[in-house]
Coordinates of C-alpha atoms and ligand atoms in Angstrom, one line a residue:
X1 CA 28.2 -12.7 -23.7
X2 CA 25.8 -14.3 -21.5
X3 CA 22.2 -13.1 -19.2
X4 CA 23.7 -14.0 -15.6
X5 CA 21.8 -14.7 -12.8
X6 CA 20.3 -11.7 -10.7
X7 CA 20.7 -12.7 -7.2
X8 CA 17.8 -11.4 -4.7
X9 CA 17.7 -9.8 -1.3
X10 CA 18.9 -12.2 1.1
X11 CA 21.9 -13.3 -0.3
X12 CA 25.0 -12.0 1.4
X13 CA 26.8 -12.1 -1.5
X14 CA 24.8 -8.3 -1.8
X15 CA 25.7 -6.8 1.1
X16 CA 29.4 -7.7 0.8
X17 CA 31.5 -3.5 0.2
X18 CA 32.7 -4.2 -3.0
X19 CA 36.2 -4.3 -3.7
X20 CA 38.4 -1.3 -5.9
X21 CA 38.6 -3.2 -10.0
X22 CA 42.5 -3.5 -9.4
X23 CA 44.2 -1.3 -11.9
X24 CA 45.5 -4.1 -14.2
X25 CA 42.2 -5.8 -14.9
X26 CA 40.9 -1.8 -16.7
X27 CA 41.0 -2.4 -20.3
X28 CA 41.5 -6.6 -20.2
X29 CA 39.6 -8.8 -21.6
X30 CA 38.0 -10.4 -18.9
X31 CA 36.4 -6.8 -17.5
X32 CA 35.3 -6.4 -21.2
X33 CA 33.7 -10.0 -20.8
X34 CA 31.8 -9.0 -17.4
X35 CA 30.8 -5.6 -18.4
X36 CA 29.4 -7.2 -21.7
X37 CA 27.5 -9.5 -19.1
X38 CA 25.6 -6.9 -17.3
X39 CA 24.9 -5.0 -20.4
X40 CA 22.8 -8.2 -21.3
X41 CA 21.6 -9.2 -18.1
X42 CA 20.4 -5.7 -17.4
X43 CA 18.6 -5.4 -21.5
X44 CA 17.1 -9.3 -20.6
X45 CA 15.8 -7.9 -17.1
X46 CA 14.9 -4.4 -18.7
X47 CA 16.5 -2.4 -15.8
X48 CA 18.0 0.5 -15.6
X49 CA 21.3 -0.1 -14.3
X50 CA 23.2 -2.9 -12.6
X51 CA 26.0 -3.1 -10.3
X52 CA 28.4 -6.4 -10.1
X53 CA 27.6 -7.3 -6.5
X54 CA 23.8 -8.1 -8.4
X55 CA 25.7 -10.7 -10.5
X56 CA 27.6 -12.2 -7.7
X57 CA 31.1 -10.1 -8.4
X58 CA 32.8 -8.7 -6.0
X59 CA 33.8 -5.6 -7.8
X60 CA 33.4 -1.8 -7.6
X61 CA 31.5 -2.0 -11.1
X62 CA 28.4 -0.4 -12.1
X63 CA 26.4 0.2 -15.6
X64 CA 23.2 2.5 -16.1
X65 CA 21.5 4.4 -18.7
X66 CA 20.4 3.5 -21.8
X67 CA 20.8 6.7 -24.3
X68 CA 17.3 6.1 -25.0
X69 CA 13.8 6.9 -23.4
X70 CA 13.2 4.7 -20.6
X71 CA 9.8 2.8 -21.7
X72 CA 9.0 1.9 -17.9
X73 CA 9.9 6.0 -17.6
X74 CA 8.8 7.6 -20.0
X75 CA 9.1 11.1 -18.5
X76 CA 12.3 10.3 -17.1
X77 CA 15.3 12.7 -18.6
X78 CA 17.3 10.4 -20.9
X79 CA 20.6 8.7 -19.5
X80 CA 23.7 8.0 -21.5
X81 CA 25.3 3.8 -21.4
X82 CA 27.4 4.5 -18.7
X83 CA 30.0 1.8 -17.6
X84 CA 31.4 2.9 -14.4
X85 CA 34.1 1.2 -12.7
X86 CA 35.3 2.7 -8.9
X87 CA 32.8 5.7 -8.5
X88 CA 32.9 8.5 -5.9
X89 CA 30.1 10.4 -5.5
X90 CA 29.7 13.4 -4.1
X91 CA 26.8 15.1 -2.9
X92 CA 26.2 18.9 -4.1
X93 CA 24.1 20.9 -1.3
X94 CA 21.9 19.4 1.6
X95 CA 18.8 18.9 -0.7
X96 CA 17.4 15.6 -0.7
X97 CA 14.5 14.5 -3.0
X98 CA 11.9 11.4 -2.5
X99 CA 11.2 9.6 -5.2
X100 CA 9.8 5.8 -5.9
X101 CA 12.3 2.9 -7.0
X102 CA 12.8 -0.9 -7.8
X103 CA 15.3 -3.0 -7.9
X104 CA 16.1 -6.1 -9.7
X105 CA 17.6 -7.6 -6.5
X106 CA 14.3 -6.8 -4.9
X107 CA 11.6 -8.2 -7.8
X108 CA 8.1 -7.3 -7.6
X109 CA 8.5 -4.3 -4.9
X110 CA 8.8 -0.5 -4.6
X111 CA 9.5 2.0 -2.0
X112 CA 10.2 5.8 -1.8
X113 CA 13.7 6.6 -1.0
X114 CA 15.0 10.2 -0.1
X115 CA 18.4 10.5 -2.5
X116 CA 20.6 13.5 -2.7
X117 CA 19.0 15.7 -5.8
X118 CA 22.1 16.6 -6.9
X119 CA 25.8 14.9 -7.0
X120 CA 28.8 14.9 -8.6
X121 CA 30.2 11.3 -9.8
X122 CA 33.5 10.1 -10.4
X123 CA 35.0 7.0 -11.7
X124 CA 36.6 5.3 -15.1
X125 CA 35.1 3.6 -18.1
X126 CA 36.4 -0.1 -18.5
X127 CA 39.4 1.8 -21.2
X128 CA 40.3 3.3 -18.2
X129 CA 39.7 6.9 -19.1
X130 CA 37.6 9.2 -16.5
X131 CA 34.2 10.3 -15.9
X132 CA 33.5 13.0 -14.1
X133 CA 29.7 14.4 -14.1
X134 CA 27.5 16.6 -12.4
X135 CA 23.9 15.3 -12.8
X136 CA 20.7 15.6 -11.2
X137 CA 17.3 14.4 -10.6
X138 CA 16.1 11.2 -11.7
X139 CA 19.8 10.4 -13.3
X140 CA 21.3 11.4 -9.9
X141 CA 19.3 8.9 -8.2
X142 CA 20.4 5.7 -10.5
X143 CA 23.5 6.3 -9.9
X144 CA 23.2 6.7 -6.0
X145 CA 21.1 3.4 -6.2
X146 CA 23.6 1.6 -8.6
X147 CA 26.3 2.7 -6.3
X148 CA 24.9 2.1 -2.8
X149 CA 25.2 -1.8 -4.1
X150 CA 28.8 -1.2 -3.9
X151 CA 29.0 -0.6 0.0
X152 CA 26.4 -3.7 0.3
X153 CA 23.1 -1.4 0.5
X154 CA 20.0 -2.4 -0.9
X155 CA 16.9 0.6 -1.2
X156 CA 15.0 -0.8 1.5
X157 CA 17.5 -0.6 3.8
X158 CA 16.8 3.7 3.0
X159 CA 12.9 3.4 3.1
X160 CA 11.9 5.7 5.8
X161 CA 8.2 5.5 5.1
X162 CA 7.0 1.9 4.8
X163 CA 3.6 3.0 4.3
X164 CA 5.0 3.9 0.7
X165 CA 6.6 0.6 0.7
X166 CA 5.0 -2.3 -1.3
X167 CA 3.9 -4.2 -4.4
X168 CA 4.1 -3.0 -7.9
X169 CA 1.3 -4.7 -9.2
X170 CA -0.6 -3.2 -6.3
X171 CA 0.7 0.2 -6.1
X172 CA 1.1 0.5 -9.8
X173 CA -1.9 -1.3 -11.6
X174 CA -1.1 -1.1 -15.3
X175 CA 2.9 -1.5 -15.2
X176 CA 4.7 -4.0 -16.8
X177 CA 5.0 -5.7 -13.0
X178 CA 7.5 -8.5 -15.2
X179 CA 10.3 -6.1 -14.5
X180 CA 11.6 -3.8 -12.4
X181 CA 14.8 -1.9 -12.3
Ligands
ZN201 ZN1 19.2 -2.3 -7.3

């Protein structure tokens, strides 16, 4: 298990569309090796999630949650360790929601993004069984984050409103600005 590096905005490596985990690599020991990889490279960062294309890895591969409070969210509804490999999502009603995010791709910043407020997600777990949610809020909008790395789409690229566009440390005096998520 190792932290990898997080590459930033401006690489193309990040707005590559990721490629399907082909079905003989669900349950091998490598995936095992790459998912335990993000697991520490998002704890060592303190996000809360991380898709492959962030590491440099061309796969349809994303992990968020943390089964515990969110310290940098305190508010935020709790989200189970999810390890999610190929994900559809799909959007349930027209309602969109705004709502402020970071990215560890994009340190130091945050912008408001409108997400859908409700989706359904689909995908499997690196044993190769499936997940299959309905979710909401706050959890609904990691996972369209995490996933919008997938087809090479960073959250700044869905800021409408670049006058809520900007620092952390300026639009958020008093957070931890040494991470974001
Ligand atoms: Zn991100």
């Amino acid at each position: 298990m190792a932290v990898r590096e997080i590459l930033k905005m401006g690489d193309p490596r990040l707005l590559r569309v990721a490629q399907p985990v082909p079905e003989q690599a669900i349950g091998s020991d490598d995936l095992h090796r790459l998912v335990a990889d993000m697991l520490d490279t998002m704890h060592a960062a303190h996000g809360a999630g991380l898709a492959a294309p962030q590491i440099g890895v061309d796969l349809q591969l994303v992990i968020f949650g943390s089964g515990q409070p969110n310290p940098r969210y305190p508010e935020a509804p709790v989200i189970p360790l999810t390890v999610l490999l190929n994900p559809v999502i799909t959007a349930l009603g027209q309602e969109q929601e705004e709502g402020w995010e970071g990215c560890l791709s994009v340190p130091g910043l945050r912008g408001v993004v409108p997400r859908w407020q409700r989706i359904r997600y689909q995908g499997l777990d690196p044993y190769g069984d499936s997940v299959d949610r309905t979710v909401d809020g706050f959890h609904a909008r990691v996972v369209q984050h995490e996933c919008d790395h997938l087809i090479g789409v960073l959250y700044p690229m869905r800021v409408r409103d670049f006058s809520r566009f900007g620092f952390t440390e300026v639009l958020f005096p008093g957070l931890d600005a040494a991470s974001d998520d």
